[in-house]
């Protein structure tokens, strides 16, 4: 189908200083958990974006000097000439598809504890450094500031030699330049105090970087258009005055907001185009092009923001991860095929844990080099095997789509009327509606594949599977929450667990509304305990959430949500008992025990919701494992995240009838 001509505007070139972006699709710098540790993986990942139509592709934050090392988080670096070659590898791959390549030069200042380099952290003043690390910065003197500017210029020249088209001065978030911009910078010299003084370092860096490389490279500035405040009413006063001072100095403004958990907020907390209110003034004070992000997956939203003069370039990190081919799909009138980001931030855990990026929607991200996976291409089938998939959750659906694309004849049987398994159930919980996109994209794809058929309301048993006589059987029957309270804390069932007052999140998702007061025992530590507590509290019940962790939903630190979840839980009036385990269930009460002191107390509880761990539903698999060609995937294999289930289904489909390396199943750097 040809594209809607209204969207032509998205494919107009945009001049950025001495270079021209071929279209308005701009992949902003984003971390990948790769950096200088995994340069080949990184180059292949960035190439995929360019191949998919992103007119500009940037690499991740790139340290300019060992005095800014972010270990254990993986950054890129341009510390010396040794670093040039592997950046050039990425740049060449991006250029091969006609896209511009950008690099975000970075100095963390007080945000870096320098655990790897052991260099003294630097800052505008003597400040606590790193993330709760017991070290402080040296307050930079004039000589330090001169050195910083020299490092920046040297790194910019290396970036130019690597072939980059756009070089950033990174003045946002909580890093060094922003530490100078902050009102907290009350240095007594010309780099602190007044607004003009605080913005002096940024001005000098822009000017000196342009002087050094501005003949061939555009100089972009990443800048916070707000200083914080309420999400929908952020304070933009000072940023506006600063931007007015610097308005036409750089070639491009990449604008964001100060609060990172809002900028890259999950869909539970922030909607598409969430930065619009805080950034829409910027184009009014500069003639230079402006890029900003907003988890854009709708071409209509993109068009509106360009038309209304809010942005010139459609900035994206997550939408380009979930679908590296988003621009091509719009270009070809296939926007119904965009694999839309669900806003879960699983992609961010790679950076947080120092491991390669992964994505709930796109199982191929991060696997481009080490496994040779492509998000849009999959090898044709290796046999005429007919495949039966039992279970239509994320794992079963992904296996069906990918096997179908390979050309296999696939039958999928699902017990329930609705397909989607856990994503269908969980997307009905507060804040998780966008998660249904995992199901919807796959159903849309299956609709285009004549060789994939599915049966709803079909509970398949052992006999039926044997009777169906498929060549391969895939069991994707998922997992159920345990009722007995076993998990990380309890290695044996909790005494009293088998009373009717004990239920699980599955019961609530099936529509059970218990009586209060309720105790939610969360030993899972991801989102479920907090969300279930929210459902029950909103239904008017008295709710206590008890967890052995020291905060609610502690794993969501990695998805940049924990702070917001805890604020929500407390704001709703849910009683939070941290460092606490449920140790027994009685008649109308439970015993809570402090994991630190062993002190116990009885609290009233008409209902207990055990949110501890899950049991794979693998009976069918075990009944048939020795008799037919059968494999289990997804939560039925090992309960995990939705991303894990999708990956498992994809891997099964991709590896069927292929030679998989024995031993380590991927290439290593
Ligand atoms: P995963 O995350 O691994 O995809 P889910 O729990 O989301 O797992 O999905 C499992 C799906 O399997 C559910 O939709 C469930 O209804 C379905 N299912 C479970 N047992 C059977 C069965 N015997 N026959 C058909 N479908 C089944
Ligand atoms: Fe979007 Fe989640 Fe994929 Fe990240 S992991 S790109 S938030 S779908």
PDB file of C-alpha atoms and ligand atoms in Angstrom, residues 390-396 413-416 420-423 458-460 476-479 620 633-636 645, ligand 1:
ATOM      1  CA  UNK A 390      -0.459 -25.388  22.767  1.00  0.00           C
ATOM      2  CA  UNK A 391      -1.023 -22.041  24.485  1.00  0.00           C
ATOM      3  CA  UNK A 392      -1.512 -18.588  22.972  1.00  0.00           C
ATOM      4  CA  UNK A 393       0.390 -16.359  25.403  1.00  0.00           C
ATOM      5  CA  UNK A 394       3.388 -14.250  24.350  1.00  0.00           C
ATOM      6  CA  UNK A 395       5.615 -17.309  23.881  1.00  0.00           C
ATOM      7  CA  UNK A 396       3.089 -19.309  21.844  1.00  0.00           C
ATOM      8  CA  UNK A 413      -4.701 -24.107  20.322  1.00  0.00           C
ATOM      9  CA  UNK A 414      -5.662 -21.793  23.179  1.00  0.00           C
ATOM     10  CA  UNK A 415      -7.833 -22.782  26.122  1.00  0.00           C
ATOM     11  CA  UNK A 416      -9.419 -19.367  26.584  1.00  0.00           C
ATOM     12  CA  UNK A 420      -2.613 -13.309  24.636  1.00  0.00           C
ATOM     13  CA  UNK A 421      -2.291 -15.330  27.852  1.00  0.00           C
ATOM     14  CA  UNK A 422      -0.767 -13.269  30.618  1.00  0.00           C
ATOM     15  CA  UNK A 423      -0.555 -10.042  28.599  1.00  0.00           C
ATOM     16  CA  UNK A 458      -9.700 -25.363  22.967  1.00  0.00           C
ATOM     17  CA  UNK A 459      -8.292 -26.979  26.082  1.00  0.00           C
ATOM     18  CA  UNK A 460      -5.893 -29.498  24.640  1.00  0.00           C
ATOM     19  CA  UNK A 476       3.504 -22.879  25.747  1.00  0.00           C
ATOM     20  CA  UNK A 477       1.025 -23.299  28.576  1.00  0.00           C
ATOM     21  CA  UNK A 478       2.546 -20.695  30.887  1.00  0.00           C
ATOM     22  CA  UNK A 479       2.741 -20.586  34.672  1.00  0.00           C
ATOM     23  CA  UNK A 620       1.366 -31.931  29.294  1.00  0.00           C
ATOM     24  CA  UNK A 633       8.830 -22.651  25.782  1.00  0.00           C
ATOM     25  CA  UNK A 634       8.157 -19.467  27.723  1.00  0.00           C
ATOM     26  CA  UNK A 635       6.840 -19.496  31.274  1.00  0.00           C
ATOM     27  CA  UNK A 636       6.054 -23.209  30.971  1.00  0.00           C
ATOM     28  CA  UNK A 645       8.731 -15.590  26.976  1.00  0.00           C
TER      29      UNK A 645
HETATM   30  P1  LIG B   1       3.814 -17.442  28.254  1.00  0.00           P
HETATM   31  O1  LIG B   1       4.167 -16.168  28.942  1.00  0.00           O
HETATM   32  O2  LIG B   1       4.872 -18.482  28.397  1.00  0.00           O
HETATM   33  O3  LIG B   1       3.403 -17.244  26.834  1.00  0.00           O
HETATM   34  P2  LIG B   1       1.082 -17.438  29.347  1.00  0.00           P
HETATM   35  O4  LIG B   1       0.736 -17.874  30.718  1.00  0.00           O
HETATM   36  O5  LIG B   1       1.010 -16.003  29.010  1.00  0.00           O
HETATM   37  O6  LIG B   1       2.550 -18.038  29.042  1.00  0.00           O
HETATM   38  O7  LIG B   1       0.176 -18.180  28.325  1.00  0.00           O
HETATM   39  C1  LIG B   1      -0.123 -19.528  28.427  1.00  0.00           C
HETATM   40  C2  LIG B   1      -1.429 -19.775  27.682  1.00  0.00           C
HETATM   41  O8  LIG B   1      -1.625 -21.174  27.556  1.00  0.00           O
HETATM   42  C3  LIG B   1      -2.653 -19.230  28.411  1.00  0.00           C
HETATM   43  O9  LIG B   1      -3.368 -18.376  27.541  1.00  0.00           O
HETATM   44  C4  LIG B   1      -3.453 -20.485  28.759  1.00  0.00           C
HETATM   45  O10 LIG B   1      -4.851 -20.268  28.676  1.00  0.00           O
HETATM   46  C5  LIG B   1      -3.009 -21.470  27.694  1.00  0.00           C
HETATM   47  N1  LIG B   1      -3.141 -22.879  28.063  1.00  0.00           N
HETATM   48  C6  LIG B   1      -2.728 -23.452  29.216  1.00  0.00           C
HETATM   49  N2  LIG B   1      -2.999 -24.774  29.208  1.00  0.00           N
HETATM   50  C7  LIG B   1      -3.591 -25.047  28.016  1.00  0.00           C
HETATM   51  C8  LIG B   1      -4.101 -26.235  27.385  1.00  0.00           C
HETATM   52  N3  LIG B   1      -4.047 -27.398  27.994  1.00  0.00           N
HETATM   53  N4  LIG B   1      -4.633 -26.130  26.150  1.00  0.00           N
HETATM   54  C9  LIG B   1      -4.673 -24.955  25.502  1.00  0.00           C
HETATM   55  N5  LIG B   1      -4.206 -23.800  26.051  1.00  0.00           N
HETATM   56  C10 LIG B   1      -3.671 -23.844  27.272  1.00  0.00           C
END
